[in-house]
XYZ file of N, CA, C and O in Angstrom:
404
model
N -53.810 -60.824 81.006
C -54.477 -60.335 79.814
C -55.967 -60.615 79.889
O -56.733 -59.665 79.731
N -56.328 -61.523 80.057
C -57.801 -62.047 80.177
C -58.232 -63.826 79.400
O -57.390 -64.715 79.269
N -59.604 -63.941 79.021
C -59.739 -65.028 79.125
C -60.648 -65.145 78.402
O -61.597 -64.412 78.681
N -60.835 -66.135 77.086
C -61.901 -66.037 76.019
C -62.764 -67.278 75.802
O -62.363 -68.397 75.483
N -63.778 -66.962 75.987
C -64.585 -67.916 75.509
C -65.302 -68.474 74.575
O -64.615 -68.041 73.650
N -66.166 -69.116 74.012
C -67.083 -69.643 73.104
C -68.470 -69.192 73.269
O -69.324 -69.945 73.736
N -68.745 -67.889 72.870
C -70.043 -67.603 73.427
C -70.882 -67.469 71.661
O -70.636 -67.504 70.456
N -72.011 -67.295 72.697
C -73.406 -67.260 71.187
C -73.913 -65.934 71.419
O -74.339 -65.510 72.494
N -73.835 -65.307 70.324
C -75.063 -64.064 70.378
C -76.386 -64.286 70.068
O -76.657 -64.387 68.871
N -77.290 -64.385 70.898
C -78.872 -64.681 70.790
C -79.381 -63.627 70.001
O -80.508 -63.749 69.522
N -78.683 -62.566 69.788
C -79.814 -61.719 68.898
C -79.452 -61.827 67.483
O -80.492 -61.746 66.829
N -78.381 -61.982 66.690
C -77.972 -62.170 65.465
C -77.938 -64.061 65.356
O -78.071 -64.546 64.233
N -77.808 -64.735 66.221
C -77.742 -66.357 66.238
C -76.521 -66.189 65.340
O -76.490 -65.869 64.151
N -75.424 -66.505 66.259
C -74.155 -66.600 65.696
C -73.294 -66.963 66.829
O -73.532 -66.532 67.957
N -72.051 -67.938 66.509
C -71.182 -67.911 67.441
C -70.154 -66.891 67.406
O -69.872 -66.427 66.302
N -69.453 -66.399 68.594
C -68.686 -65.725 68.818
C -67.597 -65.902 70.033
O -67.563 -66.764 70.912
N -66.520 -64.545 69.731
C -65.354 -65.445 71.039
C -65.949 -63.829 72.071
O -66.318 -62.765 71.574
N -65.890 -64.044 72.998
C -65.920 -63.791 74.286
C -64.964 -63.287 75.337
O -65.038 -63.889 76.408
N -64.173 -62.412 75.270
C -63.023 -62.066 75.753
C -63.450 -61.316 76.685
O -64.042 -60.272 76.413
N -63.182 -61.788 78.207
C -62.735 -60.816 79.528
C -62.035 -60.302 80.011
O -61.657 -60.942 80.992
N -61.280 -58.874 79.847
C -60.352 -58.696 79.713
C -59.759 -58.328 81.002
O -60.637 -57.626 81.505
N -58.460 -58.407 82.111
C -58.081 -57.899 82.958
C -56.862 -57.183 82.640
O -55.750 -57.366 82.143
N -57.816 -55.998 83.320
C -56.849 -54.681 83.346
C -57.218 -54.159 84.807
O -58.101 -54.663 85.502
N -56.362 -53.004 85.202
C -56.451 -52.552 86.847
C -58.172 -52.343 86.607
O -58.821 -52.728 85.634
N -58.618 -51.687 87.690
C -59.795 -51.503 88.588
C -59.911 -50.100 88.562
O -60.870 -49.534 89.088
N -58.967 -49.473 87.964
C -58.914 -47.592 87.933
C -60.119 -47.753 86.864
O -60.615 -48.705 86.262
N -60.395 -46.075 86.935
C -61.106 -45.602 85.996
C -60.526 -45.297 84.399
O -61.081 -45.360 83.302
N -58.650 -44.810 84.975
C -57.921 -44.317 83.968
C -57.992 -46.097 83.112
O -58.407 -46.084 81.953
N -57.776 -46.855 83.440
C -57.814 -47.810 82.968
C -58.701 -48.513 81.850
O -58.418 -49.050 80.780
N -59.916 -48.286 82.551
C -61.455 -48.954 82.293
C -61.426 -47.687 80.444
O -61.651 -48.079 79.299
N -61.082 -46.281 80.891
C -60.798 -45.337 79.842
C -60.312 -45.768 78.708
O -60.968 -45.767 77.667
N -58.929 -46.240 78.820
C -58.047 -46.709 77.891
C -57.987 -47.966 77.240
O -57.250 -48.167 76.275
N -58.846 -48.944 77.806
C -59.481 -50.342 77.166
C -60.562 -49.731 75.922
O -60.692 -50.040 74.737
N -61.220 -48.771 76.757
C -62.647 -48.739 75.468
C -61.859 -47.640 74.332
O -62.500 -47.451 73.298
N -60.784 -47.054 74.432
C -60.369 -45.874 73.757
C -59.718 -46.789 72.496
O -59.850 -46.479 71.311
N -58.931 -48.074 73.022
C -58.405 -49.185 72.130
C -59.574 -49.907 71.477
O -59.727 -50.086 70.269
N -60.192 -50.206 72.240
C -61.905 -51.421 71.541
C -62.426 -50.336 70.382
O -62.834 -50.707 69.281
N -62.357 -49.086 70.754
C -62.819 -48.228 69.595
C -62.060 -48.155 68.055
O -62.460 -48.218 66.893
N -60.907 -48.006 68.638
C -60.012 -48.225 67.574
C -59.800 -49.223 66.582
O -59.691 -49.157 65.358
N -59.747 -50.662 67.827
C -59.897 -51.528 66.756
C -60.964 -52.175 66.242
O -60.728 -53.130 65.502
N -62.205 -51.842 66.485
C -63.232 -51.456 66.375
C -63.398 -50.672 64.709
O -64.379 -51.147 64.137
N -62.979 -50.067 64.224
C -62.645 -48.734 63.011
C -61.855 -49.663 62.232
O -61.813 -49.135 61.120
N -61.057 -50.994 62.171
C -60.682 -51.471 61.462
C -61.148 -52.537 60.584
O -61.908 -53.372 61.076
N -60.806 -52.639 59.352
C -61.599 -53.769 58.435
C -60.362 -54.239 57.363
O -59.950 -53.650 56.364
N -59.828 -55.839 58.105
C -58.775 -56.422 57.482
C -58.939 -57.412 57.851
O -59.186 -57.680 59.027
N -58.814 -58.458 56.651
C -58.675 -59.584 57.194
C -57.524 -60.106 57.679
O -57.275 -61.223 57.224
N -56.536 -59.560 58.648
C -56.033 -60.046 59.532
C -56.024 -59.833 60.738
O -55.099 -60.087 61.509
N -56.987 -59.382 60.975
C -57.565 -58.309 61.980
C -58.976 -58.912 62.667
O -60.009 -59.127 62.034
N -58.783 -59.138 64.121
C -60.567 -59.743 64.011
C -60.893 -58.604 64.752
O -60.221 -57.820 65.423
N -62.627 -58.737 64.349
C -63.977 -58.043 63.588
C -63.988 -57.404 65.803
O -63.473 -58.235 66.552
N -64.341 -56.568 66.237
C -65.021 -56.277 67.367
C -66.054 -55.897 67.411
O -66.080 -54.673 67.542
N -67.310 -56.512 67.348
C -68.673 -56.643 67.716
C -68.978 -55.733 68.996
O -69.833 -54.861 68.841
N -68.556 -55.813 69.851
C -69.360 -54.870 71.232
C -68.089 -54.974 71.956
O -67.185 -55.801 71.840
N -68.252 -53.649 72.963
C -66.965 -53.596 73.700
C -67.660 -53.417 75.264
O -68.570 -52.627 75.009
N -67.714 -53.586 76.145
C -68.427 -53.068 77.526
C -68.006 -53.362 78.650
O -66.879 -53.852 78.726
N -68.774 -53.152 79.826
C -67.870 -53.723 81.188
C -69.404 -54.584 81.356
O -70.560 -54.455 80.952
N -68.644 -55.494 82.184
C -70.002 -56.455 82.977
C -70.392 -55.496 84.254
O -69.910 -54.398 84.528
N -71.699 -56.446 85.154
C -71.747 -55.721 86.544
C -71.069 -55.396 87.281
O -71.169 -54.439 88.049
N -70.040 -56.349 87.138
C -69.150 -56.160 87.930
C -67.966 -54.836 87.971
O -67.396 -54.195 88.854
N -67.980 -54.858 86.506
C -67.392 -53.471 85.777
C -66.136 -54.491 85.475
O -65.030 -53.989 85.673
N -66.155 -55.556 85.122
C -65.020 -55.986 84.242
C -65.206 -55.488 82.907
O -66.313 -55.230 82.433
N -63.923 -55.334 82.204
C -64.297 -55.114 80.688
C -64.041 -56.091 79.967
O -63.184 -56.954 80.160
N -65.147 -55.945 78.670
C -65.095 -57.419 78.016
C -65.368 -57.016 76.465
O -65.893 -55.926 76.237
N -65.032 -57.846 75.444
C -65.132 -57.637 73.947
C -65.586 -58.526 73.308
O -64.898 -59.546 73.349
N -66.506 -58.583 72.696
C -67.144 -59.448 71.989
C -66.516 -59.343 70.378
O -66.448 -58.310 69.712
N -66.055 -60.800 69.937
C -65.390 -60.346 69.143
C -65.404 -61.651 67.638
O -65.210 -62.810 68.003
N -65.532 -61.524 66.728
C -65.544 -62.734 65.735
C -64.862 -63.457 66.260
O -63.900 -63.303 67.012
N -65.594 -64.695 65.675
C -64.943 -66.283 65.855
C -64.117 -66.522 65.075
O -64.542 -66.394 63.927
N -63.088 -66.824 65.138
C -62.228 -67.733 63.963
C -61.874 -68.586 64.388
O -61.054 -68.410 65.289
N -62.209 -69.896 64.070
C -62.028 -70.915 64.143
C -60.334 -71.785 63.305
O -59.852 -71.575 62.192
N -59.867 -72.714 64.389
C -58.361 -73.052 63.673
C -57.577 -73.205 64.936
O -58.174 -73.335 66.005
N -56.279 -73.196 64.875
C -55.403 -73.793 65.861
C -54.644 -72.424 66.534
O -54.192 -71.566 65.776
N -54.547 -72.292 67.885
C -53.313 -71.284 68.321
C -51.995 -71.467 68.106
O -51.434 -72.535 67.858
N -51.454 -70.251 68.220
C -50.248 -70.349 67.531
C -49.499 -71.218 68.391
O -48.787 -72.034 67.805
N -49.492 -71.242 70.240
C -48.974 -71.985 70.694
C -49.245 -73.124 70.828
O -48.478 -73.743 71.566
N -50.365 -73.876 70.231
C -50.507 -74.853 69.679
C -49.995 -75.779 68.914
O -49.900 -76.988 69.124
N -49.545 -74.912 67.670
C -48.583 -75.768 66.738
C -47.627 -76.665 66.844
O -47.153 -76.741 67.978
N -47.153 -77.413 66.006
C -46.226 -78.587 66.154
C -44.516 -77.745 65.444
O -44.268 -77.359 64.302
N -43.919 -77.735 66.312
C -42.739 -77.275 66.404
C -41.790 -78.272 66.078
O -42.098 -79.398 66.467
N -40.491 -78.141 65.340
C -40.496 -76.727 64.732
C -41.308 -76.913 63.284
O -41.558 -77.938 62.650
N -41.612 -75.545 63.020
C -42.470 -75.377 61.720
C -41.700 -75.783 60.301
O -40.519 -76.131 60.336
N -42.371 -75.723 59.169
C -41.559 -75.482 57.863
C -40.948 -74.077 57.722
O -41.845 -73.240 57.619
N -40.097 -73.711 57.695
C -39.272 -72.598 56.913
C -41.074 -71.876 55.914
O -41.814 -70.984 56.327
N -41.161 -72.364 55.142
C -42.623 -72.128 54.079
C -43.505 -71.438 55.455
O -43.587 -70.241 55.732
N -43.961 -72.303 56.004
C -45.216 -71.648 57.106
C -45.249 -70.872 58.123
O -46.111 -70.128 58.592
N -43.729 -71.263 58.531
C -43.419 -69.667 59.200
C -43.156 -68.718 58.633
O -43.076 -67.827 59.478
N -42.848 -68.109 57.111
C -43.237 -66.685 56.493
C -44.471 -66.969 56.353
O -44.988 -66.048 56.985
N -45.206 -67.523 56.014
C -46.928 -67.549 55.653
C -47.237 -66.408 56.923
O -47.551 -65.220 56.839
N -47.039 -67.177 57.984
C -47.549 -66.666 59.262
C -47.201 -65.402 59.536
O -48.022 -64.574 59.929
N -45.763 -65.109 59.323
C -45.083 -64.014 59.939
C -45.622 -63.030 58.953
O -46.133 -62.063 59.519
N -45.663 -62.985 57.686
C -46.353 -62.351 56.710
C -47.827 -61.764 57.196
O -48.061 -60.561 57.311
N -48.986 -63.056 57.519
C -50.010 -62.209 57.842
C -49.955 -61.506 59.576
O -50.715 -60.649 60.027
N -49.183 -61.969 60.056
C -49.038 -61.397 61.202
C -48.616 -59.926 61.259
O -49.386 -59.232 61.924
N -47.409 -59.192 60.631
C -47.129 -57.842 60.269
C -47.910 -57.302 59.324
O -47.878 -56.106 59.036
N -48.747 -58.250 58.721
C -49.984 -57.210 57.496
C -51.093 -57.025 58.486
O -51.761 -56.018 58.249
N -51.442 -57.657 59.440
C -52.638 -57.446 60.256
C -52.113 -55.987 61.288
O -52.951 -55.124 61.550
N -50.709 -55.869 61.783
C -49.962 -55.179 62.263
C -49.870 -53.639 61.497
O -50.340 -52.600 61.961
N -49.331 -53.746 60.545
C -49.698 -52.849 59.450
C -50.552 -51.693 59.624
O -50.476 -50.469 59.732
N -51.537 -52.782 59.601
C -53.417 -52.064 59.095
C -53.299 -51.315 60.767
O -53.227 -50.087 60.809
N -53.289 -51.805 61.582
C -53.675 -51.190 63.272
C -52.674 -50.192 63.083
O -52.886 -49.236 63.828
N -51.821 -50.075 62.480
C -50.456 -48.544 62.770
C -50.857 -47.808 61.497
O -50.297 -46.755 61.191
């Protein structure tokens, strides 16, 4: 899938996440990343994070610049959950789902 980082945007002075994304090396490929970044790109939900810039590096990797949200991954968590916080979750997880379909 790819690999995200902690990056800063110097022109707005803001932190942001940094995502490199691996997908094949085709063109059909490189196509269908930015055809999705556009898309979700067009969305405005808060369960949904924000995509700031979509592009390839020199290299022609593609990459997404994308809001920070700060907080814990899901595979992070301390297992098993409450009954309570796993609908919390599963709830905003299919409303963020939702909004993209």
């Amino acid at each position: 899938m790819g690999a995200v980082y902690l990056a800063h945007d110097t022109i707005l002075d803001r932190a942001v996440a940094l995502k490199l994304v691996r997908i094949g090396t085709t063109e059909d490929s490189r196509l269908r990343f930015l055809t999705e970044a556009r898309a979700l790109a067009r969305l405005d939900h808060p369960n949904v994070i924000a995509i700031f810039r979509a592009g390839t590096t020199g290299s022609g990797e593609p990459y997404l610049v994308q809001e920070l949200v700060r907080g814990t991954s899901l595979d992070r968590l301390s297992l098993p959950l409450p009954e309570r916080r796993c609908l919390e979750l599963a709830t905003a997880i299919a409303r963020g789902l939702a909004a993209a379909h």
